Tab-separated table of C-alpha atoms in Angstrom:
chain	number	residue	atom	x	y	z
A	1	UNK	CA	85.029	-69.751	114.898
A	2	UNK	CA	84.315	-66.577	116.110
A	3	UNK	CA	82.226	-65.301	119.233
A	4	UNK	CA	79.552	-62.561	117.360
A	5	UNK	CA	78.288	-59.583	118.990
A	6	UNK	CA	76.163	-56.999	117.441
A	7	UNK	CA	75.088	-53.766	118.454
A	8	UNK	CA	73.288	-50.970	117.042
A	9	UNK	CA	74.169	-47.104	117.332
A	10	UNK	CA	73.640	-43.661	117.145
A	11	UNK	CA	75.669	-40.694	116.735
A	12	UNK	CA	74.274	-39.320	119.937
A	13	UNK	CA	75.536	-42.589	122.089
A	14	UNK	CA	79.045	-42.991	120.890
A	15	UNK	CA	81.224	-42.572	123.769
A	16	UNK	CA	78.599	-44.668	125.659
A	17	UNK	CA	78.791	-47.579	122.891
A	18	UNK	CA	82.715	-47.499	123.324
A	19	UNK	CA	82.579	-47.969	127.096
A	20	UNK	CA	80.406	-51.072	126.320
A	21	UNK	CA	82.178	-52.515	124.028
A	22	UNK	CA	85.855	-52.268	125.898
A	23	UNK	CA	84.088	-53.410	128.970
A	24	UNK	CA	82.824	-56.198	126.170
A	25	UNK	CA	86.589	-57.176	125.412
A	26	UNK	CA	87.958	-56.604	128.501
A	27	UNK	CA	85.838	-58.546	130.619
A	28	UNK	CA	83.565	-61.292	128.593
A	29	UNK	CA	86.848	-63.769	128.241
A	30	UNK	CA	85.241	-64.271	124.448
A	31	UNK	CA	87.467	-65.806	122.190
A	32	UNK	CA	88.267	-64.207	118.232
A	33	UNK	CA	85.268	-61.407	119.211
A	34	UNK	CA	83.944	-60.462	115.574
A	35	UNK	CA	81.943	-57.158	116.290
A	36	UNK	CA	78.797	-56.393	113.740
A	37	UNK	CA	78.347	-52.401	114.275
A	38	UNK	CA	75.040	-51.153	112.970
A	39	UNK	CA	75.561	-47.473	112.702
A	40	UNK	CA	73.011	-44.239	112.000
A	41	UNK	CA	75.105	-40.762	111.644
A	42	UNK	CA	78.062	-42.139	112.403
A	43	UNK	CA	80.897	-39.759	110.621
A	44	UNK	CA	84.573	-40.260	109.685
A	45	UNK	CA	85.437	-38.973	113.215
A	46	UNK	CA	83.411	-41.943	115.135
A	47	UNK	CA	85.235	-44.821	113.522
A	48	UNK	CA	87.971	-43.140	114.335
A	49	UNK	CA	87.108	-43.340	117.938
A	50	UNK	CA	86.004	-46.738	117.530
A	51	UNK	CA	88.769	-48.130	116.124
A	52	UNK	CA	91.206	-46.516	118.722
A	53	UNK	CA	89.507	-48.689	120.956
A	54	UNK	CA	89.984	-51.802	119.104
A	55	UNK	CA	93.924	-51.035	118.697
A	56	UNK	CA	93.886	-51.820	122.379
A	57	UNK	CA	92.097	-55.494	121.364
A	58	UNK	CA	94.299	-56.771	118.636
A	59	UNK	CA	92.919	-59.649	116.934
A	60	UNK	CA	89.158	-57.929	117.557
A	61	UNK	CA	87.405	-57.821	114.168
A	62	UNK	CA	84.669	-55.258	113.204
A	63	UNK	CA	82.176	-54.885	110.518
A	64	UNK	CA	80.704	-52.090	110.058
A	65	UNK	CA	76.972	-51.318	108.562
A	66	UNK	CA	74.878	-48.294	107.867
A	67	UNK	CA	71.285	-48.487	108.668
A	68	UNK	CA	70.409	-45.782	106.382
A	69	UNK	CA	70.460	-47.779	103.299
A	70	UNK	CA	68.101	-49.991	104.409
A	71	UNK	CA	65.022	-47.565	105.118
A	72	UNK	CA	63.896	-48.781	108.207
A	73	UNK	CA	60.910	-45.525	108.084
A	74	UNK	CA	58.705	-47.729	105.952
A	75	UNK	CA	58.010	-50.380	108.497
A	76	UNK	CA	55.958	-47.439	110.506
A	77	UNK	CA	57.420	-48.644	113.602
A	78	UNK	CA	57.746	-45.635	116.428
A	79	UNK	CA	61.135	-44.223	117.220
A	80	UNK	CA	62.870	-44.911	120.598
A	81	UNK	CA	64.540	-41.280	121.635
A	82	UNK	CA	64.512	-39.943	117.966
A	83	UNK	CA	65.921	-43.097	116.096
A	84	UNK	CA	65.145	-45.696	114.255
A	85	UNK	CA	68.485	-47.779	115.487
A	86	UNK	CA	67.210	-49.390	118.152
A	87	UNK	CA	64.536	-51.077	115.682
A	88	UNK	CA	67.113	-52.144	113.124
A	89	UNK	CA	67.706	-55.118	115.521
A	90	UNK	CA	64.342	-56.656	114.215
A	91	UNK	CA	65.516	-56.623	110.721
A	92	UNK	CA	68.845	-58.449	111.499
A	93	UNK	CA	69.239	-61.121	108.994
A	94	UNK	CA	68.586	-57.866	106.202
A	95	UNK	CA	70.823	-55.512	107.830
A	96	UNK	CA	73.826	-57.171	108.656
A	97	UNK	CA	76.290	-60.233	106.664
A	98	UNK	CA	75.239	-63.774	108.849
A	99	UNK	CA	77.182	-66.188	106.727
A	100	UNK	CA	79.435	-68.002	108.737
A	101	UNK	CA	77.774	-66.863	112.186
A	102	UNK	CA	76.508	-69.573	114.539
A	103	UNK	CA	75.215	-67.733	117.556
A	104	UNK	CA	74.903	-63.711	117.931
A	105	UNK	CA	75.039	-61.614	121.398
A	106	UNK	CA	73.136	-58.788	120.804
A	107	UNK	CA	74.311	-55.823	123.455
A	108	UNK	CA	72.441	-52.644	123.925
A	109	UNK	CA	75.034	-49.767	123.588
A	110	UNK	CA	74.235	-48.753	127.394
A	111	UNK	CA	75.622	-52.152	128.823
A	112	UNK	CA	78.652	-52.695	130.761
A	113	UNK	CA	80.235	-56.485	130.806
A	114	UNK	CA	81.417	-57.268	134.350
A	115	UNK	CA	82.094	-60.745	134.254
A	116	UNK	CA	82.543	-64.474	131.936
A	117	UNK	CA	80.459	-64.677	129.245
A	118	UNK	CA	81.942	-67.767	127.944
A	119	UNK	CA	79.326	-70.187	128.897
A	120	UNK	CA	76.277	-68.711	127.177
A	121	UNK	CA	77.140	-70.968	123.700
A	122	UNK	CA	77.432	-74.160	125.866
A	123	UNK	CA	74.338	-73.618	127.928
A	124	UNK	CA	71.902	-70.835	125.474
A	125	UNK	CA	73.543	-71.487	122.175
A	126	UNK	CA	70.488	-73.319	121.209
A	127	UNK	CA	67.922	-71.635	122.266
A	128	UNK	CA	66.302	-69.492	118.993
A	129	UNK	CA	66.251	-66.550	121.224
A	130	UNK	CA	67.050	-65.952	124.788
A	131	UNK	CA	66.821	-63.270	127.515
A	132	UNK	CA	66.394	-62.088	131.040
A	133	UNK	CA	62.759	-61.311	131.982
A	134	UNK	CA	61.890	-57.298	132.050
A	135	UNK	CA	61.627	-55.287	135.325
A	136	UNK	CA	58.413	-54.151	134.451
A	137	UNK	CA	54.816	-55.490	135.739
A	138	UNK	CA	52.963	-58.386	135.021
A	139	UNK	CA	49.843	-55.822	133.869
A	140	UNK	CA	52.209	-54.779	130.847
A	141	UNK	CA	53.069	-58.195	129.931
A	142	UNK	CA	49.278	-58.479	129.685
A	143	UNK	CA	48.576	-55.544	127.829
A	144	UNK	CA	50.177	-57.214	125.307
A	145	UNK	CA	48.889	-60.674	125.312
A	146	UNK	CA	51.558	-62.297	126.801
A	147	UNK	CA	52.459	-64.348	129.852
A	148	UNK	CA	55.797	-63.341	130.249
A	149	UNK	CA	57.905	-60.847	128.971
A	150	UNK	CA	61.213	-60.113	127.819
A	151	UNK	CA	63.947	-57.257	127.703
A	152	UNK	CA	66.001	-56.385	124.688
A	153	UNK	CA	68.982	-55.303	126.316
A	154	UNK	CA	70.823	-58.466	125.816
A	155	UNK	CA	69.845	-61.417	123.650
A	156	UNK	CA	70.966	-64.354	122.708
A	157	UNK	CA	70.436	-65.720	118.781
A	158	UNK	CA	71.174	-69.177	117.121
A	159	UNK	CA	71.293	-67.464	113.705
A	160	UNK	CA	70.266	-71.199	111.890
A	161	UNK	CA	66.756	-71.736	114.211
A	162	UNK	CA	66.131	-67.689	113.402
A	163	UNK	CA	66.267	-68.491	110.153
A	164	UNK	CA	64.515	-71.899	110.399
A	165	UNK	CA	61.724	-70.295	111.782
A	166	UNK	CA	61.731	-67.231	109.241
A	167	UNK	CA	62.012	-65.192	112.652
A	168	UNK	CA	61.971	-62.195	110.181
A	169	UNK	CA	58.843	-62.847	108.666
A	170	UNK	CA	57.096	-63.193	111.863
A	171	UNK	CA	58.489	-59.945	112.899
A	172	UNK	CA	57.138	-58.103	109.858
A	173	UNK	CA	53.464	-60.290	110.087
A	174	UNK	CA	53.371	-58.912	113.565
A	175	UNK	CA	54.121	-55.192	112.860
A	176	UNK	CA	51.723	-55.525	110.113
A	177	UNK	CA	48.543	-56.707	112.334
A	178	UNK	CA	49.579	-55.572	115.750
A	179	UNK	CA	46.832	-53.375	117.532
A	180	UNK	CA	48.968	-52.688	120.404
A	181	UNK	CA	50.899	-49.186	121.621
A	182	UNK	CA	54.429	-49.891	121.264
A	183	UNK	CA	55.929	-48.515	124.618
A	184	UNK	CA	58.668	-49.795	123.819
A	185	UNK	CA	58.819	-50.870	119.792
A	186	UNK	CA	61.310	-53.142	119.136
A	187	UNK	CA	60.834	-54.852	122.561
A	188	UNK	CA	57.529	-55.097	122.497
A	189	UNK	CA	57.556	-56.404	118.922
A	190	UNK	CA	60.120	-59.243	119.529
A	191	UNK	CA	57.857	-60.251	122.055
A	192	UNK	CA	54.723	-60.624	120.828
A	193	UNK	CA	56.380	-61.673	117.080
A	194	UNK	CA	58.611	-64.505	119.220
A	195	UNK	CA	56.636	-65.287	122.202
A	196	UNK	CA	56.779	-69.412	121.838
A	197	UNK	CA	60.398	-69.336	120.690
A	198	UNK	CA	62.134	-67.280	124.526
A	199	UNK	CA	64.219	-68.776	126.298
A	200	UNK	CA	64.873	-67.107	129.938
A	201	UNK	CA	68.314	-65.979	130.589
A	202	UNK	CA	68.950	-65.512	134.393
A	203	UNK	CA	69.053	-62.160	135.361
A	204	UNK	CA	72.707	-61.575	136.050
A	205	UNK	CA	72.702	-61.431	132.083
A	206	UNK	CA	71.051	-58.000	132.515
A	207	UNK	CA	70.951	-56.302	135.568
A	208	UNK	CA	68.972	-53.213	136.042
A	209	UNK	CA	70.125	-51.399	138.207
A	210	UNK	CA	66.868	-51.141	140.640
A	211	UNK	CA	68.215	-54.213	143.063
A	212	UNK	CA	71.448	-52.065	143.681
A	213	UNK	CA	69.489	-48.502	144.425
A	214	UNK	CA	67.063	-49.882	146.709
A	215	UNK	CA	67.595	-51.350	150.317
A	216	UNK	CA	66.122	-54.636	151.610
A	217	UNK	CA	62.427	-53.358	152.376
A	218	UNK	CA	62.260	-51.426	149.237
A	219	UNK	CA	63.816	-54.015	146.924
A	220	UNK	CA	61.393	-56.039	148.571
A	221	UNK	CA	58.286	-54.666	147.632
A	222	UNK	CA	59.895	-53.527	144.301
A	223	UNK	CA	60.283	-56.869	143.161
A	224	UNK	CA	57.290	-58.203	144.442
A	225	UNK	CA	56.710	-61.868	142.424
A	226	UNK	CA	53.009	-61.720	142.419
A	227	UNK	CA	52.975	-58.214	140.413
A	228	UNK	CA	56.826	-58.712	138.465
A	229	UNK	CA	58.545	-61.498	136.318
A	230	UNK	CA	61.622	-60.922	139.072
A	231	UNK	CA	61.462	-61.909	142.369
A	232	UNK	CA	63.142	-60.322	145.240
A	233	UNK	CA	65.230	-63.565	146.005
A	234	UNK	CA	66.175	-64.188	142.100
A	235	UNK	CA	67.358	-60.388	142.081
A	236	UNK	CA	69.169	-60.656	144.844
A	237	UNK	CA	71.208	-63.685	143.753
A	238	UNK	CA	71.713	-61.993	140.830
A	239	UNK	CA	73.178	-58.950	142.410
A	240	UNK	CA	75.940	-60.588	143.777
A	241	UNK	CA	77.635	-62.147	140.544
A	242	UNK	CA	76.104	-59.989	138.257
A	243	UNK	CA	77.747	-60.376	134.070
A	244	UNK	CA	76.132	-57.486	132.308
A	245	UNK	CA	74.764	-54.333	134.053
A	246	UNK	CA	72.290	-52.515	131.925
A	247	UNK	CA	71.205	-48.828	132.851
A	248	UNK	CA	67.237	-48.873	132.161
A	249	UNK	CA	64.763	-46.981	133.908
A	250	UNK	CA	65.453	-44.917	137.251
A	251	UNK	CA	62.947	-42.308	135.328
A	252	UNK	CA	65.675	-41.912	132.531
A	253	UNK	CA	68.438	-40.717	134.666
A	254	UNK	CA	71.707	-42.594	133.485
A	255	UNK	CA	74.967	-42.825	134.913
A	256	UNK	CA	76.550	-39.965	132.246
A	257	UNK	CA	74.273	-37.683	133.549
A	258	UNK	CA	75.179	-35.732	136.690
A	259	UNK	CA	73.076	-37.611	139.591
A	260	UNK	CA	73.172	-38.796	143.101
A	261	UNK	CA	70.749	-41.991	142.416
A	262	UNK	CA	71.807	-44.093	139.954
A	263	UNK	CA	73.823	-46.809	141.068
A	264	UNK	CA	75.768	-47.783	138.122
A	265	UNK	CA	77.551	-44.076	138.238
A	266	UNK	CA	81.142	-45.284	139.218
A	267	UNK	CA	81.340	-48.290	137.196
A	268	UNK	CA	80.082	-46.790	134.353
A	269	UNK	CA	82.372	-43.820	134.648
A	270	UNK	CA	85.136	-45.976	134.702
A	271	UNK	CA	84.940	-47.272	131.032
A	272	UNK	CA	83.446	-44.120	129.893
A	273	UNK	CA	87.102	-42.534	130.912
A	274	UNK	CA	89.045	-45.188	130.023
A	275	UNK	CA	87.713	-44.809	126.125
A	276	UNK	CA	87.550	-40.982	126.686
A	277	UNK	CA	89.561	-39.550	129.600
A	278	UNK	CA	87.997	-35.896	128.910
A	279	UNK	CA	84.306	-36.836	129.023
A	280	UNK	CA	82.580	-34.688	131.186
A	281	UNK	CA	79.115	-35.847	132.503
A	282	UNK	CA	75.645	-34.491	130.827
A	283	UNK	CA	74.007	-31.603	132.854
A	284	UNK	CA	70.294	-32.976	134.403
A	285	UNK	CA	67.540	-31.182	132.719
A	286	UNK	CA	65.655	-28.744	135.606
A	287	UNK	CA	62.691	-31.227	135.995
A	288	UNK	CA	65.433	-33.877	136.457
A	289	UNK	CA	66.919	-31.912	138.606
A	290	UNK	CA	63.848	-31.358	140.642
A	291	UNK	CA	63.296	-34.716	140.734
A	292	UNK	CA	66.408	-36.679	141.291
A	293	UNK	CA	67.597	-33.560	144.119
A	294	UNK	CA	65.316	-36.217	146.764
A	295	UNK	CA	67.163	-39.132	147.298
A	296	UNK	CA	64.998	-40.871	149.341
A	297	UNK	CA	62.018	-39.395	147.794
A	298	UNK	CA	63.154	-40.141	144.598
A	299	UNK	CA	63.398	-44.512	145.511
A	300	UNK	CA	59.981	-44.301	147.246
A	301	UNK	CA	58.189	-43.130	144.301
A	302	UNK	CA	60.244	-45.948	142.516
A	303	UNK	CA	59.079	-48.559	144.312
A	304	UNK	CA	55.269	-47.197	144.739
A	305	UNK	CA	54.905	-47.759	140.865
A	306	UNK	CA	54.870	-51.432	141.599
A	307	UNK	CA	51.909	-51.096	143.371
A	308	UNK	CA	49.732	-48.521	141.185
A	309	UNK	CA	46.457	-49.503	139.969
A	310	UNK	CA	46.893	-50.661	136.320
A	311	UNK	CA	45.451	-47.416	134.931
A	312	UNK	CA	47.553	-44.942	136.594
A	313	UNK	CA	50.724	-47.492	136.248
A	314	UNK	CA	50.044	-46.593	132.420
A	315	UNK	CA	49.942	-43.279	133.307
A	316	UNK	CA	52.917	-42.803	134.914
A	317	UNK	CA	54.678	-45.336	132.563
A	318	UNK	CA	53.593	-42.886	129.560
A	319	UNK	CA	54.563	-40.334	131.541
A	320	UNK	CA	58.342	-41.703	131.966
A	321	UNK	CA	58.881	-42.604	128.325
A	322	UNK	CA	57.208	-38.801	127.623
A	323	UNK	CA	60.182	-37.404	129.648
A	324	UNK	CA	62.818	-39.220	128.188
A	325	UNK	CA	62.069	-39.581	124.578
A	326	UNK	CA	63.636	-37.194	122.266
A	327	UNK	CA	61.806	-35.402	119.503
A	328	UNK	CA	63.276	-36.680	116.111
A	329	UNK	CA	64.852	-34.075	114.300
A	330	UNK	CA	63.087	-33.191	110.913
């Protein structure tokens, strides 16, 4: 039987998909590790990156799938920084051969395994879907119609419930009638589509990075449990036997870039050299720049959002997403 794990890629986030997924076989302690690979630009030269990784990981299997063949533009569904890949996790059971797969770990490619991920099939392996609860606020949640909400980063599938509940078909039936702004599409979508069928992962499953750049006052009013799904105490068990650190929000300013606030820098630069010992980090943007030169400055305004009245939280959030999103290129 083998332990599934899908993610899906861009071109643009190779190297950073390749530090994942060693971290991924290095660390998880997953046995026969059968790798789905949903892929958009990828070239002859990628898989040749890719699979230089794998020779380290004999035994590691990997099929591979191109997203283009499958039209994802008709579904209408906004892109997330100029592709459609991150969507394509919506139409899994279309996109990619489930067969003989029991249970599916879906990894965002900007993930880094840290620790055993053997006991998610004994204690999550039934659950139709589960995750860690987003950083975000409880307005958002609400925004949507929801009473809790749920980040994509990592999930958790038992393919036969998914398909028992024609997941799928809920997924397009809500894309269809939503009325909603996607902030974040395929999130938001999975969410609302799935909303009965979550289970919670604990945090440690997906850890942003926000407990780790903040100290104890900050963190504290950060992750405030009256206005977040994450309390300060849950975070900060978390923290200390963390299994998958995911690099969301800090304003967009990820540990490839050159920065002084992101606190997932060393580890992250650690597998990005190990699966590329010339990489060379991304040069800040000047309003990045500008805005990440304040360290101090730069974690206060973090933690403020918390505590911005809804309208101007939606503000800023559009604000955020405005700055990082990439224009699609016609």
């Amino acid at each position: 039987m083998y332990s599934d794990v899908l993610y899906t890629v861009n071109k643009k986030y190779l190297t950073i998909f390749l530090a994942s997924m060693y971290s991924l076989l290095e660390n998880s302690k997953l046995e026969n590790i059968r790798i789905h690979l949903v892929t958009d630009g990828f070239d002859r030269e990628c898989f040749e990156k890719v699979y230089a990784v794998l020779a380290k990981f004999p035994g590691t299997k990997l099929n591979t799938y191109n997203i283009e063949w499958f039209d994802i533009n008709r579904f209408n569904l906004p892109d997330w920084r100029g592709t459609q890949i991150a969507n394509a996790r919506l139409f899994m059971e279309s996109v990619i051969d489930l067969n003989d797969v029991d249970n599916i770990l879906y990894l965002d490619a900007d993930t880094i395994v840290v620790d055993d991920l053997s006991g998610l099939k004994e204690k999550y392996g039934d659950a139709v879907i589960a995750a860690s609860y987003d950083g975000c606020v409880k307005s958002y949640g609400d925004s949507l119609g929801l009473k809790k909400y749920y980040n994509s980063g990592v999930l958790y599938i038992n393919v036969r419930k998914w398909l028992e509940i024609e997941a799928q078909e809920r997924i397009l039936y809500a894309i269809k009638h939503n009325e909603h702004e996607l902030n974040f599409p395929d999130q938001d979508i999975l969410n609302i589509a799935l909303k009965e069928f979550y289970e919670t992962l604990p945090v440690e499953y997906n850890m942003a990075p926000y407990i780790y750049a903040l100290d104890e006052k900050q963190a504290r009013r950060y992750f405030n449990g009256d206005k977040k799904y994450i309390s300060y105490d849950v975070a900060k068990e978390a923290s200390e036997h963390p299994k998958i650190l995911h690099t969301i929000g800090l304003f967009g300013i990820k540990p490839w870039m050159e920065n002084k606030v992101n606190p997932y820098n060393d580890v992250f630069m650690e597998y990005l050299l190990s699966v590329d010992p010339t990489f060379k980090k991304e040069e800040l943007p000047m309003y990045k720049k500008l805005f990440a030169s304040n360290k101090e400055l730069f974690y206060k305004l973090l933690t403020a959002r918390t505590y911005l009245p809804k309208g101007v939280e939606e503000t800023a959030r559009k604000l955020s997403l405005g700055l990082q999103q990439v224009k699609k290129k016609k």
